PDB file of C-alpha atoms in Angstrom:
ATOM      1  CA  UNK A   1       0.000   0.000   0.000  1.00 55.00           C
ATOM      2  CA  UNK A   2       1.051   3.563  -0.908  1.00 55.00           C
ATOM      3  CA  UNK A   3       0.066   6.460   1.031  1.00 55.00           C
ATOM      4  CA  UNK A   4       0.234   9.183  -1.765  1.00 46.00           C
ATOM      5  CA  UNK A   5       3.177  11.761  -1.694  1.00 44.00           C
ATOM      6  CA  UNK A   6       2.435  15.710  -1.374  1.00 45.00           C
ATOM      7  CA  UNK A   7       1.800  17.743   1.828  1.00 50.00           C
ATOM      8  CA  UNK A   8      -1.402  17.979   4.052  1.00 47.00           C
ATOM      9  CA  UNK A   9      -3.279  20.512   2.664  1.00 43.00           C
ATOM     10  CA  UNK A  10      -2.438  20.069  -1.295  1.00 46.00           C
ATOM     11  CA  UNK A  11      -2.225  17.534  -4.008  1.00 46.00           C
ATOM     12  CA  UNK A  12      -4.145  13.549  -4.145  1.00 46.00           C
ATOM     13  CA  UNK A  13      -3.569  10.178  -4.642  1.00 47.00           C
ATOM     14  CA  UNK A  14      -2.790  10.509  -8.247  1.00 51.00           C
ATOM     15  CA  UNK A  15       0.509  11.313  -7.788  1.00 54.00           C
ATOM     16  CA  UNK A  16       1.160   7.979  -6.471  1.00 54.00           C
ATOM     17  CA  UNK A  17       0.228   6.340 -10.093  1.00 62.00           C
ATOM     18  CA  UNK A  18       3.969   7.106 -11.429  1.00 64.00           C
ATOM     19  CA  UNK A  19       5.279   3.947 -10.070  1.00 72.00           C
ATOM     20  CA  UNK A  20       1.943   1.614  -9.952  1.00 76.00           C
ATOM     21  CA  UNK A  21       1.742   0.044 -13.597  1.00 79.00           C
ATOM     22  CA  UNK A  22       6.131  -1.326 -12.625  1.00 81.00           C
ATOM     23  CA  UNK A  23       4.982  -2.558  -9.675  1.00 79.00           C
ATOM     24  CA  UNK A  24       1.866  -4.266 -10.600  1.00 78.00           C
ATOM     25  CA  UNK A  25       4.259  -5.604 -13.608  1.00 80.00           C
ATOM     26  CA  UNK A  26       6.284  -7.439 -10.795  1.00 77.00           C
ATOM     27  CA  UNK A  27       3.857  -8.667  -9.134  1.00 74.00           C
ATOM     28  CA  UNK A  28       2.267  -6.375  -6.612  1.00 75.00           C
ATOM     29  CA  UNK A  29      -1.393  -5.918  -5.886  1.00 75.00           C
ATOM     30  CA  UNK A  30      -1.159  -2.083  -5.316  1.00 77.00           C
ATOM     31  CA  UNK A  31      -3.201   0.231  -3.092  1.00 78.00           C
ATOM     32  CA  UNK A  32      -2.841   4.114  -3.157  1.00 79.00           C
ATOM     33  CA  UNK A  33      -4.606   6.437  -0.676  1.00 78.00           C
ATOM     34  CA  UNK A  34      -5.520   9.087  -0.344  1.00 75.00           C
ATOM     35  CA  UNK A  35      -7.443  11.674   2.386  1.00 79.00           C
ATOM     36  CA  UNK A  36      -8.826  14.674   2.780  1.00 84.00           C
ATOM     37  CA  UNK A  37      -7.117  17.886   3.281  1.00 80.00           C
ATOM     38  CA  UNK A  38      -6.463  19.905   5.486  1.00 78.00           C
ATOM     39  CA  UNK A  39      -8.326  23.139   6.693  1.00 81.00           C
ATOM     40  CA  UNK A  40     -11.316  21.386   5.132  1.00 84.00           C
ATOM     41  CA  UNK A  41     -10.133  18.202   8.051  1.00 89.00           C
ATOM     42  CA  UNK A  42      -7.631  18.643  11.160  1.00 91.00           C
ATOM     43  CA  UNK A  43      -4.915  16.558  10.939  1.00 92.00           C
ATOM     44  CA  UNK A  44      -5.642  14.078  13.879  1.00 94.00           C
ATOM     45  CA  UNK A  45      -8.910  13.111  11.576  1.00 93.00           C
ATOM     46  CA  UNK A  46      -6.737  13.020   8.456  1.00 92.00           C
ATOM     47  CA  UNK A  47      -4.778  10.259  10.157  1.00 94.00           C
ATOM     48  CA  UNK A  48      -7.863   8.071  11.344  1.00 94.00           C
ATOM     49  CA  UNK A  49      -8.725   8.601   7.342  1.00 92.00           C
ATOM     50  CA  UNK A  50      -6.135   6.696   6.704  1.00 91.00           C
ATOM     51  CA  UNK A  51      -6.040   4.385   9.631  1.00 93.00           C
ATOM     52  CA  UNK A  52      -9.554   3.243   8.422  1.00 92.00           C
ATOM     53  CA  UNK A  53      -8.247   2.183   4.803  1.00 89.00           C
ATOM     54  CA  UNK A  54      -5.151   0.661   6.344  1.00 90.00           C
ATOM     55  CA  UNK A  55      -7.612  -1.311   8.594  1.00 92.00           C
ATOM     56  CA  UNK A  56      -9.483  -2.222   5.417  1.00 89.00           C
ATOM     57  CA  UNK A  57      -6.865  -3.294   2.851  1.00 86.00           C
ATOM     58  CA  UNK A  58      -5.464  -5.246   6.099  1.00 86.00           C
ATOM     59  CA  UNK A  59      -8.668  -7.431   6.414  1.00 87.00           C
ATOM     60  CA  UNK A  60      -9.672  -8.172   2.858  1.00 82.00           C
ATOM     61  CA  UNK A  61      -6.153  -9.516   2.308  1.00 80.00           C
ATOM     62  CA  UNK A  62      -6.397 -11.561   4.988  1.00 78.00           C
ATOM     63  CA  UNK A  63     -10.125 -12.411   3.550  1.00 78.00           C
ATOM     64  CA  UNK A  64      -8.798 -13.067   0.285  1.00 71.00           C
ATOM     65  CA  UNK A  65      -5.273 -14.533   0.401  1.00 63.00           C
ATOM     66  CA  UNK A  66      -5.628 -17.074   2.484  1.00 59.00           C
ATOM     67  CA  UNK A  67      -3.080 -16.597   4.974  1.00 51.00           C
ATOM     68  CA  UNK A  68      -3.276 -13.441   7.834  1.00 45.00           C
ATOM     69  CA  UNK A  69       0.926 -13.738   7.287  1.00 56.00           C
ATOM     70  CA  UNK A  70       0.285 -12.825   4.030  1.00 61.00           C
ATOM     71  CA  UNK A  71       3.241 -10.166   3.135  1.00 75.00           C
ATOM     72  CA  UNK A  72       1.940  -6.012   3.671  1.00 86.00           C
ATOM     73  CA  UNK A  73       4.584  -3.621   3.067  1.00 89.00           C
ATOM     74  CA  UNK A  74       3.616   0.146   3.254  1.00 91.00           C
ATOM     75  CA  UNK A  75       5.259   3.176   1.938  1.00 90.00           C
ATOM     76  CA  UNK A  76       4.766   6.673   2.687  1.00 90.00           C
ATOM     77  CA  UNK A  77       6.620   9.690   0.960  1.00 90.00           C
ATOM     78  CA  UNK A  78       6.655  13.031   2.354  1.00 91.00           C
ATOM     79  CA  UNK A  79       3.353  13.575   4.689  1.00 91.00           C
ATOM     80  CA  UNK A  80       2.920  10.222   3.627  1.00 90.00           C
ATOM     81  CA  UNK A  81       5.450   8.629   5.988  1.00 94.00           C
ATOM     82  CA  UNK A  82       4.175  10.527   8.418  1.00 95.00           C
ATOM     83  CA  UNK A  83       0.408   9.642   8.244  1.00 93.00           C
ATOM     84  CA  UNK A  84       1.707   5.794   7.795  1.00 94.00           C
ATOM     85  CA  UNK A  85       3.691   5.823  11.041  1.00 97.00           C
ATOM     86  CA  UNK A  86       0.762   7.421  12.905  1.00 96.00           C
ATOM     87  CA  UNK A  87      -2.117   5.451  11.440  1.00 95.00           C
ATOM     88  CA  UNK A  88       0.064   2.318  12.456  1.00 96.00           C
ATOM     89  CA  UNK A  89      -0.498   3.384  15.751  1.00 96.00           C
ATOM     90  CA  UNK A  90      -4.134   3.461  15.620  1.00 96.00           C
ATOM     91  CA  UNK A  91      -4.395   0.069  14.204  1.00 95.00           C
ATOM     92  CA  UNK A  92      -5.784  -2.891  16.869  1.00 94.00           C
ATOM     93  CA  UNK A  93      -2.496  -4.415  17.377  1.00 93.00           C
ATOM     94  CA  UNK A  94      -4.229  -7.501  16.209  1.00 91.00           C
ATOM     95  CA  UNK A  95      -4.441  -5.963  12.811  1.00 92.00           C
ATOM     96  CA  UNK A  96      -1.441  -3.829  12.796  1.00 92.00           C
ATOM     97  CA  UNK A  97       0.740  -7.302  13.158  1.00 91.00           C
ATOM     98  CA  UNK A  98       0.087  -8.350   9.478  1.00 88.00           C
ATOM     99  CA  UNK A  99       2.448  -5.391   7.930  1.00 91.00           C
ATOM    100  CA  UNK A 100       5.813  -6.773   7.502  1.00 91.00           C
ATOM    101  CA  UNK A 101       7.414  -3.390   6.743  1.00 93.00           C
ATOM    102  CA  UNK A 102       7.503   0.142   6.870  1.00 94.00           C
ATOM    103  CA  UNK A 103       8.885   1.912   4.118  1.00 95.00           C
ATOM    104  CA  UNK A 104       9.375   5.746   4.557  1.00 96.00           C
ATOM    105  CA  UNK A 105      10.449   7.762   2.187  1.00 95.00           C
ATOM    106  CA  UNK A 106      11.729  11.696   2.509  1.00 95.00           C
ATOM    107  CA  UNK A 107       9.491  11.844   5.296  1.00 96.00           C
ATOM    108  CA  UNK A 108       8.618  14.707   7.315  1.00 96.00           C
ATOM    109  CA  UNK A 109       9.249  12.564  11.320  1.00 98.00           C
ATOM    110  CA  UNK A 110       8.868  16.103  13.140  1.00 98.00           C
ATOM    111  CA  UNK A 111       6.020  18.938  12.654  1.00 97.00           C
ATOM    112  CA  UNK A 112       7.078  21.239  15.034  1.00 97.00           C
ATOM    113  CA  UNK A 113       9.441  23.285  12.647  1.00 96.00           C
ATOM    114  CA  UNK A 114       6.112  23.751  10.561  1.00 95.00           C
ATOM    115  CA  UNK A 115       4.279  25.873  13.405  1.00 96.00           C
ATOM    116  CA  UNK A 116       6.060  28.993  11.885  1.00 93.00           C
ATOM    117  CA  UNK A 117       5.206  28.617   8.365  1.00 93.00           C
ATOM    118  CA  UNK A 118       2.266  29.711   6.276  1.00 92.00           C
ATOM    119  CA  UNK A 119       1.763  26.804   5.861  1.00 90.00           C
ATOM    120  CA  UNK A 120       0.221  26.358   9.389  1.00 93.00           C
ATOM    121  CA  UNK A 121      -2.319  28.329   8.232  1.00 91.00           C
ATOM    122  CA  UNK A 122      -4.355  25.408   7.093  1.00 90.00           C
ATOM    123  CA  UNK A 123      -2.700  22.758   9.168  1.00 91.00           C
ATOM    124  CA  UNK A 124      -3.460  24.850  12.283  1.00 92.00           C
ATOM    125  CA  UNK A 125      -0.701  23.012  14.570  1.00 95.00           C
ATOM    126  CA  UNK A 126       0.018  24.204  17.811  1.00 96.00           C
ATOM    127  CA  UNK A 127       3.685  22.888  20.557  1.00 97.00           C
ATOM    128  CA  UNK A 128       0.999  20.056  21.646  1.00 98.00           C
ATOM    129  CA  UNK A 129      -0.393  18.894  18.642  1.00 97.00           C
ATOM    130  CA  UNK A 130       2.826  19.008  16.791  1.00 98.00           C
ATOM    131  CA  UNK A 131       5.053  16.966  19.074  1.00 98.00           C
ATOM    132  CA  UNK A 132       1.978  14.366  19.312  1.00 98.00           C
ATOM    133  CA  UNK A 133       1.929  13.783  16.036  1.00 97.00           C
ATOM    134  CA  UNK A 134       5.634  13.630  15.472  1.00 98.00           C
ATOM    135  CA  UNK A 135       6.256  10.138  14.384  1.00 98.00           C
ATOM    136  CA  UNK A 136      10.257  11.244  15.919  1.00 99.00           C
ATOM    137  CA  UNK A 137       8.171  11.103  19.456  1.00 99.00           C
ATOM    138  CA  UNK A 138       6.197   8.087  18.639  1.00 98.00           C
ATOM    139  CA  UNK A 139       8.982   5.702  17.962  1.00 98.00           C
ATOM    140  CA  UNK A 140       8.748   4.294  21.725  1.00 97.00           C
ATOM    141  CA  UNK A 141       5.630   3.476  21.130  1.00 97.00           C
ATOM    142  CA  UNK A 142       5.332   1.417  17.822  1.00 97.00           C
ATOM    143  CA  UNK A 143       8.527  -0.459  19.047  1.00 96.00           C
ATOM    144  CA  UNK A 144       6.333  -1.593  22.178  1.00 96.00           C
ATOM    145  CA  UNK A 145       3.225  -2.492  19.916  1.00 95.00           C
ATOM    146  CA  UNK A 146       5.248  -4.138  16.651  1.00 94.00           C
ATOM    147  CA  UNK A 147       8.587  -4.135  17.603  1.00 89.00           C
ATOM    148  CA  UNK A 148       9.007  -7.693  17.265  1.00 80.00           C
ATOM    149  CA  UNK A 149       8.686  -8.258  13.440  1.00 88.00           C
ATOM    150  CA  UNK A 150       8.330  -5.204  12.304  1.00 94.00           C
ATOM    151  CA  UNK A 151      10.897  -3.817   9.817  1.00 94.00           C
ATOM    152  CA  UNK A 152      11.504  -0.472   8.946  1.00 97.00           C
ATOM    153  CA  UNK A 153      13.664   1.644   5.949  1.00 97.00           C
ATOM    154  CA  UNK A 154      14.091   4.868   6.179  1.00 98.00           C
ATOM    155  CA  UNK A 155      14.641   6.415   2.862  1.00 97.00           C
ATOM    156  CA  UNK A 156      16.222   9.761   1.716  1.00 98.00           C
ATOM    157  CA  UNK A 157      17.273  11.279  -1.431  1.00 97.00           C
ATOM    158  CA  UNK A 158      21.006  13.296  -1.215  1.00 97.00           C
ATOM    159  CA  UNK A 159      19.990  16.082  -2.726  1.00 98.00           C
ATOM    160  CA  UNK A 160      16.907  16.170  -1.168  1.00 97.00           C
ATOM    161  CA  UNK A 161      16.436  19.604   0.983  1.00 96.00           C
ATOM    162  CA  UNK A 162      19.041  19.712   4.343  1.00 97.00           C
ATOM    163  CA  UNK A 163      16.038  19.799   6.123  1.00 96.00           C
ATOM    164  CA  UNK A 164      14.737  16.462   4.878  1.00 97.00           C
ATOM    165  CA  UNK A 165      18.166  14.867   4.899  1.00 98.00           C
ATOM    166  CA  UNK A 166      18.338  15.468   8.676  1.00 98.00           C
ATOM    167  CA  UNK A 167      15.009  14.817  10.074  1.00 98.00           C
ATOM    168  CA  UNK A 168      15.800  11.367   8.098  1.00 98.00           C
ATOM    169  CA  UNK A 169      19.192  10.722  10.234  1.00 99.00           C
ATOM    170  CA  UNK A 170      17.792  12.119  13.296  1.00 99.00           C
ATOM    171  CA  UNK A 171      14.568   9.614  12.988  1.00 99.00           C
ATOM    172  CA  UNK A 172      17.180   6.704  12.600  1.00 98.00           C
ATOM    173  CA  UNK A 173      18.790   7.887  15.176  1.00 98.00           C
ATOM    174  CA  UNK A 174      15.710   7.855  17.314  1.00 98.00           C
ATOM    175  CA  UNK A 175      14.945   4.325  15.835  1.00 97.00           C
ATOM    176  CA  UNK A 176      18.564   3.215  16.874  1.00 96.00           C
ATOM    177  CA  UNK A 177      17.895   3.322  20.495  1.00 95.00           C
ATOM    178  CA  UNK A 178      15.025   1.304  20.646  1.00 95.00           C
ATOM    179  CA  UNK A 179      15.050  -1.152  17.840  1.00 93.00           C
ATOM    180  CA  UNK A 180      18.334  -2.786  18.590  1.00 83.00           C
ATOM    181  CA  UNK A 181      19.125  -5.382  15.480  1.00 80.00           C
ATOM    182  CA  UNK A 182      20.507  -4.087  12.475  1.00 77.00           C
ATOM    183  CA  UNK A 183      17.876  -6.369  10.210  1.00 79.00           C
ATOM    184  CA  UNK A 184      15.037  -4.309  12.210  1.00 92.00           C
ATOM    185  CA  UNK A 185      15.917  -1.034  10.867  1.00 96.00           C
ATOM    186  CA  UNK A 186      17.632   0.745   7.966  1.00 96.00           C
ATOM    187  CA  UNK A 187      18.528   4.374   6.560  1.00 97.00           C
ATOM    188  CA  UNK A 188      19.484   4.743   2.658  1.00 97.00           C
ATOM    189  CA  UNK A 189      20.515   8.067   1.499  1.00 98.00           C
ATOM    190  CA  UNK A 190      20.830   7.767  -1.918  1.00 97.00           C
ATOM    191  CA  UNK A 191      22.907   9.666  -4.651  1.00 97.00           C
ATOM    192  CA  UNK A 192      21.050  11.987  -7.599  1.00 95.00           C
ATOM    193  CA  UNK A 193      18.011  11.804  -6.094  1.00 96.00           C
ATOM    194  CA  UNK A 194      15.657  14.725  -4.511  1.00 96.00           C
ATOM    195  CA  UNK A 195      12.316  15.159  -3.053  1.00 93.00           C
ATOM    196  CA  UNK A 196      10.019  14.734  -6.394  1.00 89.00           C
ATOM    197  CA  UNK A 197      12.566  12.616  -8.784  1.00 92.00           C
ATOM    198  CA  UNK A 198      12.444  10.164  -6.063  1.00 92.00           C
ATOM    199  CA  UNK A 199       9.036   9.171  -6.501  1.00 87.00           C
ATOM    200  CA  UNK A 200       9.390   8.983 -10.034  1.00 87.00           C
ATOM    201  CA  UNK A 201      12.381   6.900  -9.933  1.00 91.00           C
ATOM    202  CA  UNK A 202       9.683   4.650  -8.250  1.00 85.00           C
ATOM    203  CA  UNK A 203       7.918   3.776 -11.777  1.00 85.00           C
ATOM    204  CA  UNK A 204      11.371   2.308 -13.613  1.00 89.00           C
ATOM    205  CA  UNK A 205      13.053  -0.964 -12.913  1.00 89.00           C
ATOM    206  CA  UNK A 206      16.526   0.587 -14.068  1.00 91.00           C
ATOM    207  CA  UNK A 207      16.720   3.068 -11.554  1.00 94.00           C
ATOM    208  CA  UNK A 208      18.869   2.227  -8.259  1.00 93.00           C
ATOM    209  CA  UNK A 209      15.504   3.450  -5.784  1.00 93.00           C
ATOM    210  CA  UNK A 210      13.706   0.873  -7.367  1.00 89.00           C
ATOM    211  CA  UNK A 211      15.645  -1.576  -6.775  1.00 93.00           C
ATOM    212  CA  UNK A 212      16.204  -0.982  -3.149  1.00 93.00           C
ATOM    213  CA  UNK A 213      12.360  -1.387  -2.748  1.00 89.00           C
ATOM    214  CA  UNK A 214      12.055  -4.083  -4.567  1.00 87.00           C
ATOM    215  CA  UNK A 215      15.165  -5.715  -2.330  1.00 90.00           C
ATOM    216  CA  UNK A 216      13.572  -4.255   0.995  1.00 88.00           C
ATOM    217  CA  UNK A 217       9.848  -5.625  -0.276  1.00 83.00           C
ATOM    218  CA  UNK A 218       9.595  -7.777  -3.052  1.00 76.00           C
ATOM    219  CA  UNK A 219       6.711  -7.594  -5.467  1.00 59.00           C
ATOM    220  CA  UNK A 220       6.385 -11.294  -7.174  1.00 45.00           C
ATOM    221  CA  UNK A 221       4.062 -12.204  -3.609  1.00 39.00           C
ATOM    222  CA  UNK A 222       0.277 -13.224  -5.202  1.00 34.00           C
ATOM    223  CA  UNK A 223       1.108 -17.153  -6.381  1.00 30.00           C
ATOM    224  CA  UNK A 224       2.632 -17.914  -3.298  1.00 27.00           C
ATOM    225  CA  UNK A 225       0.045 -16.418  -1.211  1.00 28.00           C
ATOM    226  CA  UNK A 226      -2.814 -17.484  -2.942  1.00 27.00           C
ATOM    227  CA  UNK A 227      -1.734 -20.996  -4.561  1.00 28.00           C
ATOM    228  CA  UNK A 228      -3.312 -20.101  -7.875  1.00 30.00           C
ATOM    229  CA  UNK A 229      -2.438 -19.099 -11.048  1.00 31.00           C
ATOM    230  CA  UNK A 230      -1.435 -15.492 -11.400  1.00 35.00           C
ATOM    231  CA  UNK A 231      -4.469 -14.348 -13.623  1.00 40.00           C
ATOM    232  CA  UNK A 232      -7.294 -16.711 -11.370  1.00 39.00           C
ATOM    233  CA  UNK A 233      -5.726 -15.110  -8.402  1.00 38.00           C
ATOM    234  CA  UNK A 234      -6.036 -11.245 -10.012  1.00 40.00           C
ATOM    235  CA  UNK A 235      -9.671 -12.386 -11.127  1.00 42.00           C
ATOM    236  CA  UNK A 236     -10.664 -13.218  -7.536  1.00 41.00           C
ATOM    237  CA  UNK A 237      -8.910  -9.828  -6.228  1.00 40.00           C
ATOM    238  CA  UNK A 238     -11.083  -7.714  -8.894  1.00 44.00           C
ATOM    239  CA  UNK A 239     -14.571  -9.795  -7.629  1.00 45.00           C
ATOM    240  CA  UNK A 240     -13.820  -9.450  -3.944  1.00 43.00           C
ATOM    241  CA  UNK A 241     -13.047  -5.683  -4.426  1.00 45.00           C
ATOM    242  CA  UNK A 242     -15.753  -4.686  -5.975  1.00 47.00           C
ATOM    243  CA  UNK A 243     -17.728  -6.437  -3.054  1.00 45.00           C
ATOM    244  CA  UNK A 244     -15.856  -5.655  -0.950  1.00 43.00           C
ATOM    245  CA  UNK A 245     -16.214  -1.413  -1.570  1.00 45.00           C
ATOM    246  CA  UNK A 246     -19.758  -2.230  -1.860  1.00 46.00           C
ATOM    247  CA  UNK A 247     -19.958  -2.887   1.500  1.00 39.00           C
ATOM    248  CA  UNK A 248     -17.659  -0.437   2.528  1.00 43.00           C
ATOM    249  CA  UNK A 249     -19.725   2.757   1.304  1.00 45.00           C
ATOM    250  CA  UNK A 250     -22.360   1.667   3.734  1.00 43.00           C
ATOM    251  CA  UNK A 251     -20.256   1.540   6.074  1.00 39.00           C
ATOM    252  CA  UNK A 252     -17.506   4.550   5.848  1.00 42.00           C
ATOM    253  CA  UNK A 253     -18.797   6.507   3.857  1.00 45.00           C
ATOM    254  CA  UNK A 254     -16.906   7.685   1.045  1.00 45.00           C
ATOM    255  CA  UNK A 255     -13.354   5.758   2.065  1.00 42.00           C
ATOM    256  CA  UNK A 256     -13.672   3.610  -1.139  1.00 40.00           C
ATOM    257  CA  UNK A 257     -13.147   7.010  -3.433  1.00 40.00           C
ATOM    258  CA  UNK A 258      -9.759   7.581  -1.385  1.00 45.00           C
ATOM    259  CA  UNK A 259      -8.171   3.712  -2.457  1.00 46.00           C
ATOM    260  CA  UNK A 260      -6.429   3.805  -6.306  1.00 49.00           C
ATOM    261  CA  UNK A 261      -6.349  -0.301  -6.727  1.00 47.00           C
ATOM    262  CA  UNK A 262      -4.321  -1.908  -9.029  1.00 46.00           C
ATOM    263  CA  UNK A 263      -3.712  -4.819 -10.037  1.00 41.00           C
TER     264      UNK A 263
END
């Protein structure tokens, strides 16, 4: 699953289409969301938004392939990796147990430098608010709830902006001290890449990011998991789907519009 790249209060899930068609061609069954913005939305509600998809995709691939150890790997770019990290949290540990790894990518791990931007504005954070939903601050707590199996890359472009570069080493740095084997955690800092190229690096085989994801989470997961032919296995994804956002309109309202699925 992809939580879509941009900031809070601009931009939608259709930025997060540049790398889907590679990754569905290796494999992948491929969910991008997205969530409401912020002023319309406050950014605690922007993160149950996505806690309630994440809670979704969780239990239909249980439902549908077979096995609740069935690989999830989630990435986050930007406000992405932040909403990921936090939404994590919000999961039933029960649910929550089922994502193998966490893959963040030039995230933003503290608000609290945003407080004196314009940009707070619209994403009306105050000291409080900020710090809570600093995944930086948070990393106690998903250690204690997921600590066990949970893996975790932290992923930064060089030429990204200084600022982005060093929230990445501090939040490894914060990581460090409580997740204590080296196969737990990870920080790449790659060459030539910045904050938007990044992304789009995402949607060719050839490039060096791509790679690295595919190494940290590989793709070619459906036959194993479902013990089917690739195309019967895709055929029973697209049925249970389209039940399955059937029932979830009645349910959550408008969630289904926010999940790009591909397949």
């Amino acid at each position: 699953m992809v939580i879509r790249c941009g900031i809070l209060n601009e931009g939608s899930k259709e930025y997060g289409k540049s790398m889907v068609k590679t990754l569905v061609s290796d494999g992948a069954v491929v969910a991008v969301v997205g969530y409401n913005l912020s002023p319309k939305v406050a950014i605690p509600q922007i993160v149950d938004e996505v806690a309630e998809q994440l809670k979704f995709i969780i239990e239909w691939s249980r439902m549908r392939l077979a096995s609740q150890k069935s690989p999830i790997h989630l990435m986050g770019h930007s406000a992405g990796a932040q909403l990921i990290f936090q939404a994590l949290l919000k999961l039933p540990k029960a649910i929550g147990e089922s994502v193998l790894s966490l893959i963040l990518i030039s995230g933003v791990y503290d608000l609290e430098p945003l407080i004196g931007t314009e940009m707070n504005k619209s994403l009306k954070l105050d000291r409080a608010l900020a710090y809570s939903l600093s995944p930086i601050n948070n990393v106690r707590e998903i250690h204690i709830m997921y600590g066990a199996h949970l893996k975790l890359s932290v992923v930064v472009g060089e030429d990204d902006t200084p600022t982005f570069v060093a929230q990445s080493r501090e939040f490894f740095k914060t990581l460090e001290q409580y997740f204590t084997s080296s196969e737990s955690i990870s920080l790449h800092i790659l060459p030539h890449y910045h904050h938007f190229n990044i992304i789009v690096g995402l949607g060719c085989k050839e490039e060096s990011v791509y790679e690295l994801i595919d190494a940290i989470a590989p793709a070619r997961i459906i036959d194993a998991a479902v013990g089917v032919s690739t195309n019967a296995a895709l055929l029973e994804i697209k049925k249970s789907m389209s039940t399955m956002f059937k029932w979830l309109k009645r349910v959550s309202g408008d969630y289904h519009h926010r999940i790009l699925l591909s397949y």
